[in-house]
Amino acid sequence: MDAIAQPLPEETSTIADRVFGQLRLAIVEGKIPAGSKISEPETAARLGISRGPLREAMRRLEACNLVERRPNIGARVITLSNEQLIEIYLIREALEGMAARLAAERMSTAGIKDIKALLEQHRREIARDDWQAYFQKEGDMDFHYRIVQGSGNQRLIGILCDDLYHLARMYRCQFGMVSNRARDALKEHELIVDAIAERDGELAELMMRRHIRASRQNVERQLATDTTT
Amino acid sequence: MDAIAQPLPEETSTIADRVFGQLRLAIVEGKIPAGSKISEPETAARLGISRGPLREAMRRLEACNLVERRPNIGARVITLSNEQLIEIYLIREALEGMAARLAAERMSTAGIKDIKALLEQHRREIARDDWQAYFQKEGDMDFHYRIVQGSGNQRLIGILCDDLYHLARMYRCQFGMVSNRARDALKEHELIVDAIAERDGELAELMMRRHIRASRQNVERQLATDTTT
DNA sequence: TCAAACCAGATTGTCGACACTTTGAATGGA
DNA sequence: TCCATTCAAAGTGTCGACAATCTGGTTTGA
């Protein structure tokens, strides 16, 4: 179901790899509070491991921009600001636009059929009860995930699926962001897939960018009214 | 001069950070051959350090996609394929296009003046002797580097300057790629800066994307004629 | 009373050593 | 001669311990 969780084989042989996945999940889901310090002795003891593998995992988290580290002081979970959320949306607009273009050129017809089936399922879910917005939001990520996979560009896939999507999920988990535009989003998704099915890369990119831009502007509106930070 | 080297304070307090920078530079410049295995005991001894900090540095290199690591086997420097080079150009097209758009909206007038001065200098260099294509190529990176900085989007800056630009430089160093379109590139650079100076984000993005696309197509032509891989 | 120096405790950075896995060659049998 | 097995050497993964640094509170002096 959850396509994002896939990159973790969960039975990797080395402790450092496993702990990296655990910590990333804990940070993304907010089980380790944003901005909190991660003490090496305490964390190592809690996980029942030594500090060596833990430090290796921390270095990878640092490279993913999930923790900030200062020499001789320690590592803290990043704090989420509204500005950074907007930054991510802008990058996604550019990157996923390109992904949609490439997917239109290179995706297999079978893959396109799969996505259409996914959207059909989303349509049924939304028709049943609209309030399941959060669930739909995860479905939204599923959709984007598949488009990116369809691009076939390994490095593009890596940037989005290994780093940015985790960050986006972190924002969703922590701010409890609920989409109030599930219907509009589904409509836009369908237009994107139509363009891909027509092998119209230019249109697919245009539609994807417009879709993500709309999401961003929606978030910006919410942030402006919610709390004046 | 070399704006890329800047992110290395070079006197970071921890060994792991320093070694990370050293190894990244050595890999990018080809001093550690592509595809070669990096032995931990040997490398640690050569650098006069222990294996602990070295492993931390390797984990960061792994996260930067500069080395591939397999548990219980070891780490190898990535091997460069033509396909991956094209992948990077496609990502740069999307990302730097967005950067140019943002720079047009947010860059300071002083920063724009600086870039204009840089281009003026490039113009003089090219007028003197065109064969200094490689030098111009580094200048080309300088230009792109400044545009990205001008975007003000910290995460965008990080993706491009911390990861992609090092990879791009790695390709240039290893394949000894020489630009045969310095004059065209300069012209395109000037059009981009003009659009930014006019605060026309849409045009700036369009021009930047066209510029990078032209570079990519030029490389594709060279690769097609050079060696039929 | 306030500020600067100081000191103890804890934390990070680094190292050397041990256990487990892989690798490659040598050995033995068919 | 060729293939499977065995075994030793090297390398990776992990751990515990020591040195260097930071933190916060206490003491001391003006």
Short mmCIF file of C-alpha atoms (C1' of nucleotides) in Angstrom, two decimals:
data_model
loop_
_atom_site.label_atom_id
_atom_site.label_comp_id
_atom_site.label_asym_id
_atom_site.label_seq_id
_atom_site.Cartn_x
_atom_site.Cartn_y
_atom_site.Cartn_z
CA MET A 1 0.00 0.00 0.00
CA ASP A 2 2.47 2.57 1.18
CA ALA A 3 4.84 2.94 -1.71
CA ILE A 4 7.11 5.28 0.20
CA ALA A 5 8.09 2.69 2.76
CA GLN A 6 9.39 0.42 0.04
CA PRO A 7 12.99 1.68 -0.12
CA LEU A 8 13.59 0.03 3.26
CA PRO A 9 14.30 -3.68 2.87
CA GLU A 10 14.03 -3.61 6.67
CA GLU A 11 16.32 -6.63 6.92
CA THR A 12 19.53 -5.04 5.74
CA SER A 13 22.48 -6.80 7.16
CA THR A 14 24.24 -3.86 8.78
CA ILE A 15 23.07 -2.13 11.92
CA ALA A 16 23.91 1.33 10.62
CA ASP A 17 21.61 0.90 7.61
CA ARG A 18 18.77 -0.43 9.73
CA VAL A 19 19.14 2.33 12.31
CA PHE A 20 19.23 4.92 9.55
CA GLY A 21 15.84 3.72 8.35
CA GLN A 22 14.43 3.56 11.87
CA LEU A 23 15.59 7.04 12.78
CA ARG A 24 14.39 8.51 9.50
CA LEU A 25 10.95 7.06 10.07
CA ALA A 26 10.88 8.22 13.69
CA ILE A 27 11.87 11.73 12.68
CA VAL A 28 9.43 11.91 9.79
CA GLU A 29 6.53 10.69 11.90
CA GLY A 30 7.42 13.07 14.70
CA LYS A 31 8.23 10.39 17.26
CA ILE A 32 11.46 12.25 17.72
CA PRO A 33 10.22 15.83 18.09
CA ALA A 34 11.38 18.42 15.60
CA GLY A 35 14.18 20.55 16.93
CA SER A 36 15.05 18.11 19.69
CA LYS A 37 18.60 17.09 20.35
CA ILE A 38 19.62 13.52 19.60
CA SER A 39 21.97 12.34 22.33
CA GLU A 40 24.35 9.68 21.12
CA PRO A 41 24.77 7.73 24.38
CA GLU A 42 21.07 7.78 25.15
CA THR A 43 19.94 6.85 21.64
CA ALA A 44 22.53 4.12 21.33
CA ALA A 45 21.46 2.65 24.65
CA ARG A 46 17.80 2.86 23.75
CA LEU A 47 18.40 1.01 20.49
CA GLY A 48 20.73 -1.44 22.16
CA ILE A 49 23.66 -0.71 19.88
CA SER A 50 27.05 0.92 20.06
CA ARG A 51 27.79 4.50 19.13
CA GLY A 52 29.75 3.57 16.01
CA PRO A 53 26.89 2.46 13.77
CA LEU A 54 24.70 5.17 15.25
CA ARG A 55 27.15 7.84 14.20
CA GLU A 56 27.25 6.42 10.68
CA ALA A 57 23.47 6.57 10.53
CA MET A 58 23.55 10.15 11.80
CA ARG A 59 25.96 11.12 9.05
CA ARG A 60 23.50 9.85 6.47
CA LEU A 61 20.63 11.67 8.15
CA GLU A 62 22.78 14.77 8.02
CA ALA A 63 23.30 14.31 4.28
CA CYS A 64 19.52 13.93 3.85
CA ASN A 65 19.05 17.24 5.67
CA LEU A 66 16.91 15.63 8.35
CA VAL A 67 19.29 16.55 11.17
CA GLU A 68 21.64 19.46 11.63
CA ARG A 69 24.93 18.74 13.25
CA ARG A 70 27.47 21.04 14.79
CA PRO A 71 30.92 19.79 15.72
CA ASN A 72 31.48 19.05 19.39
CA ILE A 73 27.94 20.06 20.20
CA GLY A 74 25.63 17.46 18.76
CA ALA A 75 22.85 16.79 16.29
CA ARG A 76 19.34 18.21 16.35
CA VAL A 77 16.32 17.26 14.32
CA ILE A 78 15.61 20.00 11.83
CA THR A 79 12.86 22.45 12.67
CA LEU A 80 10.18 22.91 10.09
CA SER A 81 9.46 26.41 8.92
CA ASN A 82 6.76 27.52 6.55
CA GLU A 83 9.39 28.96 4.27
CA GLN A 84 11.08 25.59 3.89
CA LEU A 85 7.78 23.96 3.07
CA ILE A 86 7.30 26.44 0.26
CA GLU A 87 10.85 25.78 -0.91
CA ILE A 88 10.06 22.10 -1.22
CA TYR A 89 6.92 22.80 -3.21
CA LEU A 90 8.88 24.94 -5.66
CA ILE A 91 11.47 22.20 -6.16
CA ARG A 92 8.79 19.60 -6.59
CA GLU A 93 7.10 21.78 -9.18
CA ALA A 94 10.27 21.84 -11.26
CA LEU A 95 11.34 18.25 -10.70
CA GLU A 96 8.00 16.51 -10.98
CA GLY A 97 7.16 18.59 -14.01
CA MET A 98 10.23 17.13 -15.67
CA ALA A 99 9.29 13.69 -14.35
CA ALA A 100 5.87 13.93 -15.96
CA ARG A 101 7.45 14.98 -19.25
CA LEU A 102 9.83 12.03 -19.18
CA ALA A 103 7.08 9.65 -18.09
CA ALA A 104 5.03 10.70 -21.10
CA GLU A 105 7.95 9.83 -23.34
CA ARG A 106 9.11 6.63 -21.72
CA MET A 107 6.52 5.03 -19.50
CA SER A 108 5.18 1.65 -20.50
CA THR A 109 1.54 1.37 -21.51
CA ALA A 110 1.10 -1.20 -18.74
CA GLY A 111 2.35 1.31 -16.18
CA ILE A 112 -0.06 3.91 -17.48
CA LYS A 113 -2.92 1.46 -17.14
CA ASP A 114 -1.88 0.82 -13.52
CA ILE A 115 -2.01 4.50 -12.70
CA LYS A 116 -5.40 4.85 -14.32
CA ALA A 117 -6.62 2.00 -12.13
CA LEU A 118 -5.19 3.75 -9.09
CA LEU A 119 -7.04 6.94 -9.96
CA GLU A 120 -10.24 5.01 -10.49
CA GLN A 121 -9.85 3.64 -6.97
CA HIS A 122 -9.28 7.14 -5.62
CA ARG A 123 -12.40 8.34 -7.41
CA ARG A 124 -14.46 5.64 -5.70
CA GLU A 125 -12.99 6.47 -2.30
CA ILE A 126 -13.75 10.14 -2.67
CA ALA A 127 -17.25 9.44 -3.88
CA ARG A 128 -17.89 7.39 -0.73
CA ASP A 129 -16.82 9.89 1.87
CA ASP A 130 -14.95 13.06 1.26
CA TRP A 131 -13.73 13.54 4.82
CA GLN A 132 -11.10 10.84 4.40
CA ALA A 133 -8.88 13.61 3.23
CA TYR A 134 -5.78 12.39 4.97
CA PHE A 135 -6.06 8.97 3.47
CA GLN A 136 -6.46 10.60 0.11
CA LYS A 137 -3.36 12.61 0.82
CA GLU A 138 -1.32 9.44 1.16
CA GLY A 139 -2.94 8.31 -2.04
CA ASP A 140 -1.80 11.59 -3.53
CA MET A 141 1.78 10.69 -2.68
CA ASP A 142 1.25 7.26 -4.20
CA PHE A 143 0.23 8.91 -7.44
CA HIS A 144 3.20 11.23 -7.53
CA TYR A 145 5.50 8.39 -6.57
CA ARG A 146 4.42 6.37 -9.58
CA ILE A 147 4.80 9.23 -12.01
CA VAL A 148 8.33 9.82 -10.79
CA GLN A 149 9.13 6.12 -11.07
CA GLY A 150 7.77 6.24 -14.60
CA SER A 151 10.30 8.88 -15.59
CA GLY A 152 13.02 6.23 -15.55
CA ASN A 153 15.54 8.85 -14.47
CA GLN A 154 17.30 7.15 -11.58
CA ARG A 155 18.82 10.27 -10.11
CA LEU A 156 15.54 12.14 -10.33
CA ILE A 157 13.86 9.23 -8.59
CA GLY A 158 16.50 9.30 -5.90
CA ILE A 159 16.20 13.00 -5.14
CA LEU A 160 12.42 12.89 -4.91
CA CYS A 161 11.75 9.52 -3.33
CA ASP A 162 14.76 9.26 -1.03
CA ASP A 163 14.83 12.82 0.25
CA LEU A 164 12.05 15.23 -0.67
CA TYR A 165 9.10 12.89 -0.18
CA HIS A 166 10.25 12.06 3.33
CA LEU A 167 10.47 15.74 4.11
CA ALA A 168 7.04 16.37 2.64
CA ARG A 169 5.65 13.53 4.73
CA MET A 170 7.33 15.01 7.78
CA TYR A 171 5.46 18.26 7.26
CA ARG A 172 2.19 16.44 6.77
CA CYS A 173 2.66 14.33 9.90
CA GLN A 174 3.72 17.17 12.16
CA PHE A 175 1.34 19.89 11.04
CA GLY A 176 -1.50 17.44 10.56
CA MET A 177 -2.12 18.98 7.20
CA VAL A 178 -5.45 17.99 5.75
CA SER A 179 -6.21 18.48 2.11
CA ASN A 180 -9.42 20.31 1.43
CA ARG A 181 -9.10 19.94 -2.30
CA ALA A 182 -9.12 16.19 -2.81
CA ARG A 183 -11.67 16.50 -5.62
CA ASP A 184 -9.73 19.15 -7.49
CA ALA A 185 -6.51 17.22 -7.03
CA LEU A 186 -8.05 14.05 -8.46
CA LYS A 187 -9.28 15.97 -11.48
CA GLU A 188 -5.79 17.34 -12.03
CA HIS A 189 -4.28 13.91 -11.62
CA GLU A 190 -6.53 12.61 -14.33
CA LEU A 191 -5.55 15.40 -16.70
CA ILE A 192 -1.88 14.58 -16.10
CA VAL A 193 -2.37 10.89 -16.80
CA ASP A 194 -4.37 11.71 -19.91
CA ALA A 195 -1.49 13.78 -21.22
CA ILE A 196 0.95 10.96 -20.44
CA ALA A 197 -1.30 8.45 -22.16
CA GLU A 198 -1.33 10.72 -25.21
CA ARG A 199 2.48 10.79 -25.03
CA ASP A 200 2.28 14.56 -24.85
CA GLY A 201 5.29 15.36 -22.67
CA GLU A 202 4.94 19.11 -22.91
CA LEU A 203 1.33 19.05 -21.76
CA ALA A 204 2.07 16.54 -19.01
CA GLU A 205 4.78 18.80 -17.62
CA LEU A 206 2.52 21.83 -17.84
CA MET A 207 -0.30 20.04 -16.03
CA MET A 208 1.93 18.63 -13.33
CA ARG A 209 3.46 22.01 -12.64
CA ARG A 210 0.07 23.65 -12.50
CA HIS A 211 -1.14 20.94 -10.12
CA ILE A 212 1.74 21.33 -7.70
CA ARG A 213 1.57 25.09 -7.93
CA ALA A 214 -2.10 24.93 -6.98
CA SER A 215 -1.24 22.76 -3.99
CA ARG A 216 1.39 25.24 -2.93
CA GLN A 217 -0.90 28.22 -3.25
CA ASN A 218 -3.53 26.36 -1.25
CA VAL A 219 -1.01 25.73 1.51
CA GLU A 220 0.12 29.34 1.38
CA ARG A 221 -3.46 30.46 1.85
CA GLN A 222 -3.90 28.16 4.84
CA LEU A 223 -0.66 29.31 6.40
CA ALA A 224 -1.61 32.95 5.93
CA THR A 225 -4.95 32.54 7.70
CA ASP A 226 -4.03 29.92 10.31
CA THR A 227 -1.29 31.42 12.40
CA THR A 228 0.47 34.58 11.45
CA THR A 229 4.03 33.39 11.95
CA MET B 1 37.89 32.17 -8.19
CA ASP B 2 36.53 28.67 -7.93
CA ALA B 3 33.15 29.16 -6.39
CA ILE B 4 32.51 25.45 -6.12
CA ALA B 5 35.30 24.88 -3.66
CA GLN B 6 33.75 27.36 -1.27
CA PRO B 7 31.48 25.00 0.65
CA LEU B 8 34.60 23.50 2.24
CA PRO B 9 35.80 25.65 5.17
CA GLU B 10 38.80 23.33 4.95
CA GLU B 11 39.48 23.82 8.63
CA THR B 12 36.48 22.04 10.02
CA SER B 13 37.14 20.74 13.45
CA THR B 14 36.26 17.10 12.94
CA ILE B 15 38.34 14.63 10.97
CA ALA B 16 35.31 13.01 9.39
CA ASP B 17 34.17 16.31 7.86
CA ARG B 18 37.63 17.11 6.56
CA VAL B 19 38.12 13.64 5.11
CA PHE B 20 34.71 13.83 3.48
CA GLY B 21 35.80 16.95 1.64
CA GLN B 22 39.16 15.47 0.71
CA LEU B 23 37.68 12.26 -0.63
CA ARG B 24 34.97 14.07 -2.53
CA LEU B 25 37.55 16.25 -4.22
CA ALA B 26 39.79 13.27 -4.98
CA ILE B 27 36.89 11.35 -6.49
CA VAL B 28 35.62 14.31 -8.50
CA GLU B 29 39.04 15.06 -9.92
CA GLY B 30 39.68 11.44 -10.74
CA LYS B 31 42.59 10.98 -8.36
CA ILE B 32 40.68 8.02 -7.06
CA PRO B 33 39.74 6.28 -10.32
CA ALA B 34 36.09 5.75 -11.13
CA GLY B 35 34.89 2.26 -10.34
CA SER B 36 37.84 1.54 -8.05
CA LYS B 37 37.36 -0.01 -4.68
CA ILE B 38 38.10 2.07 -1.61
CA SER B 39 39.76 -0.11 0.99
CA GLU B 40 39.12 1.10 4.51
CA PRO B 41 42.38 -0.03 6.14
CA GLU B 42 44.51 1.22 3.28
CA THR B 43 42.75 4.58 2.94
CA ALA B 44 42.74 5.15 6.69
CA ALA B 45 46.45 4.41 6.86
CA ARG B 46 47.18 6.66 3.88
CA LEU B 47 45.33 9.55 5.51
CA GLY B 48 46.84 8.79 8.89
CA ILE B 49 43.50 8.39 10.63
CA SER B 50 41.43 5.67 12.18
CA ARG B 51 38.66 3.78 10.46
CA GLY B 52 35.91 5.38 12.51
CA PRO B 53 35.91 8.86 11.00
CA LEU B 54 36.67 7.36 7.60
CA ARG B 55 33.53 5.26 7.73
CA GLU B 56 31.49 8.31 8.68
CA ALA B 57 32.87 10.16 5.69
CA MET B 58 32.08 7.19 3.46
CA ARG B 59 28.49 7.20 4.66
CA ARG B 60 28.16 10.80 3.54
CA LEU B 61 29.76 10.04 0.20
CA GLU B 62 27.26 7.24 -0.14
CA ALA B 63 24.41 9.67 0.51
CA CYS B 64 25.86 12.00 -2.16
CA ASN B 65 25.83 9.10 -4.62
CA LEU B 66 29.56 9.37 -5.18
CA VAL B 67 30.29 5.86 -3.92
CA GLU B 68 28.24 2.68 -3.97
CA ARG B 69 28.46 0.46 -0.96
CA ARG B 70 27.44 -3.15 -0.48
CA PRO B 71 27.34 -4.67 3.00
CA ASN B 72 30.27 -6.85 3.91
CA ILE B 73 31.88 -6.23 0.55
CA GLY B 74 32.98 -2.62 0.46
CA ALA B 75 32.61 0.70 -1.27
CA ARG B 76 33.41 1.53 -4.89
CA VAL B 77 33.60 4.87 -6.61
CA ILE B 78 30.64 5.20 -8.96
CA THR B 79 31.24 4.56 -12.62
CA LEU B 80 30.17 7.25 -15.01
CA SER B 81 27.88 6.31 -17.84
CA ASN B 82 26.67 8.51 -20.65
CA GLU B 83 23.10 7.85 -19.60
CA GLN B 84 23.75 9.24 -16.14
CA LEU B 85 25.31 12.34 -17.61
CA ILE B 86 22.15 12.94 -19.61
CA GLU B 87 20.08 12.34 -16.48
CA ILE B 88 21.96 15.09 -14.72
CA TYR B 89 21.43 17.51 -17.58
CA LEU B 90 17.69 16.87 -17.48
CA ILE B 91 17.55 17.53 -13.75
CA ARG B 92 19.63 20.66 -14.12
CA GLU B 93 17.29 21.88 -16.83
CA ALA B 94 14.34 21.62 -14.47
CA LEU B 95 16.06 22.85 -11.33
CA GLU B 96 18.11 25.68 -12.78
CA GLY B 97 15.13 26.82 -14.79
CA MET B 98 13.29 27.26 -11.51
CA ALA B 99 16.37 28.88 -10.00
CA ALA B 100 16.46 31.45 -12.78
CA ARG B 101 12.79 32.20 -12.28
CA LEU B 102 13.27 32.73 -8.55
CA ALA B 103 16.43 34.75 -9.09
CA ALA B 104 14.47 37.07 -11.37
CA GLU B 105 11.97 37.61 -8.59
CA ARG B 106 14.27 37.87 -5.62
CA MET B 107 17.84 38.63 -6.56
CA SER B 108 19.30 41.91 -5.38
CA THR B 109 20.19 44.50 -7.97
CA ALA B 110 23.74 44.44 -6.65
CA GLY B 111 23.95 40.71 -7.30
CA ILE B 112 22.70 41.22 -10.82
CA LYS B 113 25.37 43.83 -11.41
CA ASP B 114 28.02 41.36 -10.20
CA ILE B 115 26.88 38.72 -12.65
CA LYS B 116 26.90 41.24 -15.47
CA ALA B 117 30.48 42.09 -14.55
CA LEU B 118 31.35 38.39 -14.56
CA LEU B 119 29.89 37.99 -18.04
CA GLU B 120 31.80 41.03 -19.23
CA GLN B 121 34.99 39.38 -18.03
CA HIS B 122 34.06 36.17 -19.85
CA ARG B 123 33.41 38.17 -22.99
CA ARG B 124 36.92 39.63 -22.86
CA GLU B 125 38.51 36.24 -22.21
CA ILE B 126 36.75 34.69 -25.15
CA ALA B 127 37.62 37.61 -27.38
CA ARG B 128 41.31 37.09 -26.56
CA ASP B 129 41.62 33.41 -27.30
CA ASP B 130 38.81 31.07 -27.93
CA TRP B 131 40.73 27.88 -27.30
CA GLN B 132 40.63 28.42 -23.58
CA ALA B 133 37.43 26.48 -23.66
CA TYR B 134 38.07 24.53 -20.49
CA PHE B 135 38.72 27.64 -18.50
CA GLN B 136 35.55 29.05 -19.87
CA LYS B 137 33.81 25.90 -18.80
CA GLU B 138 34.76 26.54 -15.19
CA GLY B 139 33.56 30.07 -15.73
CA ASP B 140 30.35 28.56 -17.01
CA MET B 141 29.92 26.78 -13.68
CA ASP B 142 30.66 30.03 -11.89
CA PHE B 143 27.81 31.66 -13.76
CA HIS B 144 25.35 28.90 -13.00
CA TYR B 145 26.51 28.82 -9.40
CA ARG B 146 25.64 32.48 -8.96
CA ILE B 147 22.22 32.19 -10.51
CA VAL B 148 21.39 29.33 -8.19
CA GLN B 149 22.63 31.29 -5.20
CA GLY B 150 20.47 34.17 -6.36
CA SER B 151 17.36 32.00 -6.14
CA GLY B 152 17.55 32.21 -2.36
CA ASN B 153 16.01 28.74 -2.10
CA GLN B 154 18.31 27.01 0.38
CA ARG B 155 17.27 23.50 -0.48
CA LEU B 156 17.56 24.14 -4.18
CA ILE B 157 21.02 25.55 -3.57
CA GLY B 158 21.93 22.48 -1.58
CA ILE B 159 20.82 19.97 -4.20
CA LEU B 160 22.64 21.72 -7.01
CA CYS B 161 25.79 23.01 -5.32
CA ASP B 162 26.40 20.21 -2.85
CA ASP B 163 25.61 17.26 -5.09
CA LEU B 164 24.89 17.81 -8.75
CA TYR B 165 27.65 20.30 -9.50
CA HIS B 166 30.26 17.97 -8.05
CA LEU B 167 28.97 15.18 -10.24
CA ALA B 168 28.99 17.44 -13.28
CA ARG B 169 32.55 18.44 -12.51
CA MET B 170 33.46 14.79 -12.12
CA TYR B 171 32.27 14.11 -15.64
CA ARG B 172 34.17 17.10 -16.99
CA CYS B 173 37.38 16.10 -15.26
CA GLN B 174 37.27 12.44 -16.22
CA PHE B 175 36.09 12.72 -19.80
CA GLY B 176 38.11 15.88 -20.41
CA MET B 177 35.06 17.44 -21.94
CA VAL B 178 35.81 20.59 -23.85
CA SER B 179 33.14 23.02 -24.76
CA ASN B 180 33.06 23.96 -28.41
CA ARG B 181 30.26 26.42 -27.94
CA ALA B 182 31.72 28.97 -25.55
CA ARG B 183 30.51 31.84 -27.73
CA ASP B 184 26.96 30.56 -27.97
CA ALA B 185 26.92 29.83 -24.26
CA LEU B 186 28.02 33.34 -23.43
CA LYS B 187 25.29 34.77 -25.60
CA GLU B 188 22.74 32.61 -23.85
CA HIS B 189 24.08 33.63 -20.46
CA GLU B 190 23.59 37.25 -21.37
CA LEU B 191 20.01 36.66 -22.43
CA ILE B 192 19.32 34.98 -19.11
CA VAL B 193 20.79 37.82 -17.10
CA ASP B 194 18.87 40.32 -19.17
CA ALA B 195 15.63 38.55 -18.33
CA ILE B 196 16.58 38.50 -14.65
CA ALA B 197 17.43 42.19 -14.75
CA GLU B 198 14.01 42.84 -16.27
CA ARG B 199 12.52 40.81 -13.41
CA ASP B 200 10.89 38.59 -15.99
CA GLY B 201 10.89 35.24 -14.19
CA GLU B 202 9.03 33.36 -16.87
CA LEU B 203 11.44 34.43 -19.58
CA ALA B 204 14.46 33.75 -17.38
CA GLU B 205 13.28 30.21 -16.77
CA LEU B 206 12.59 29.67 -20.43
CA MET B 207 16.03 30.93 -21.43
CA MET B 208 17.85 28.92 -18.78
CA ARG B 209 16.08 25.74 -19.78
CA ARG B 210 16.81 26.35 -23.43
CA HIS B 211 20.46 26.99 -22.58
CA ILE B 212 20.91 23.79 -20.61
CA ARG B 213 18.97 21.82 -23.19
CA ALA B 214 21.31 23.10 -25.88
CA SER B 215 24.30 22.01 -23.80
CA ARG B 216 22.79 18.60 -23.36
CA GLN B 217 22.06 18.18 -27.04
CA ASN B 218 25.60 19.26 -27.83
CA VAL B 219 26.95 16.60 -25.48
CA GLU B 220 24.62 14.02 -26.95
CA ARG B 221 25.96 14.80 -30.41
CA GLN B 222 29.55 14.45 -29.23
CA LEU B 223 28.80 11.18 -27.47
CA ALA B 224 27.06 9.82 -30.55
CA THR B 225 30.03 10.54 -32.85
CA ASP B 226 32.90 9.95 -30.40
CA THR B 227 32.62 6.38 -29.28
CA THR B 228 29.60 4.31 -30.00
CA THR B 229 29.01 2.97 -26.51
"C1'" DT C 1 25.05 42.75 43.55
"C1'" DC C 2 27.24 41.63 39.52
"C1'" DA C 3 30.61 39.72 36.55
"C1'" DA C 4 34.38 36.85 35.45
"C1'" DA C 5 36.97 32.74 36.32
"C1'" DC C 6 36.67 27.97 37.45
"C1'" DC C 7 35.46 23.37 38.02
"C1'" DA C 8 32.80 18.96 37.73
"C1'" DG C 9 29.85 16.35 34.88
"C1'" DA C 10 28.41 14.91 30.60
"C1'" DT C 11 28.91 14.56 25.60
"C1'" DT C 12 31.34 14.31 21.37
"C1'" DG C 13 35.47 12.80 18.66
"C1'" DT C 14 38.82 9.32 18.02
"C1'" DC C 15 41.18 5.12 18.45
"C1'" DG C 16 42.56 0.17 18.78
"C1'" DA C 17 40.80 -4.52 19.17
"C1'" DC C 18 37.71 -8.42 18.34
"C1'" DA C 19 33.96 -11.18 15.67
"C1'" DC C 20 31.96 -12.35 11.44
"C1'" DT C 21 31.89 -12.47 6.41
"C1'" DT C 22 33.93 -12.68 1.98
"C1'" DT C 23 37.60 -14.01 -1.17
"C1'" DG C 24 40.97 -16.51 -3.46
"C1'" DA C 25 44.03 -20.10 -3.67
"C1'" DA C 26 45.46 -24.58 -2.41
"C1'" DT C 27 44.01 -29.33 -1.82
"C1'" DG C 28 41.77 -33.49 -2.73
"C1'" DG C 29 38.75 -36.52 -5.37
"C1'" DA C 30 36.34 -38.05 -9.62
"C1'" DT D 1 42.01 -32.27 -16.43
"C1'" DC D 2 38.30 -30.38 -14.09
"C1'" DC D 3 35.28 -29.46 -10.33
"C1'" DA D 4 33.98 -29.26 -5.50
"C1'" DT D 5 35.69 -28.57 -0.83
"C1'" DT D 6 38.54 -26.53 2.59
"C1'" DC D 7 41.10 -23.18 4.71
"C1'" DA D 8 43.73 -19.13 5.66
"C1'" DA D 9 44.22 -14.29 4.85
"C1'" DA D 10 42.17 -9.97 4.30
"C1'" DG D 11 38.36 -6.84 4.96
"C1'" DT D 12 34.12 -5.18 6.90
"C1'" DG D 13 31.01 -4.58 11.03
"C1'" DT D 14 30.82 -3.71 15.79
"C1'" DC D 15 32.22 -2.66 20.31
"C1'" DG D 16 34.29 -0.57 24.53
"C1'" DA D 17 37.60 2.82 26.21
"C1'" DC D 18 40.25 7.11 26.29
"C1'" DA D 19 41.09 12.07 25.05
"C1'" DA D 20 39.24 16.61 23.85
"C1'" DT D 21 35.51 19.72 24.15
"C1'" DC D 22 31.31 21.87 25.67
"C1'" DT D 23 27.72 22.96 29.40
"C1'" DG D 24 25.91 24.73 33.63
"C1'" DG D 25 26.42 25.92 38.08
"C1'" DT D 26 29.51 27.44 41.74
"C1'" DT D 27 32.89 30.20 43.65
"C1'" DT D 28 35.56 34.27 44.13
"C1'" DG D 29 36.75 38.90 43.57
"C1'" DA D 30 35.66 43.72 42.87
#
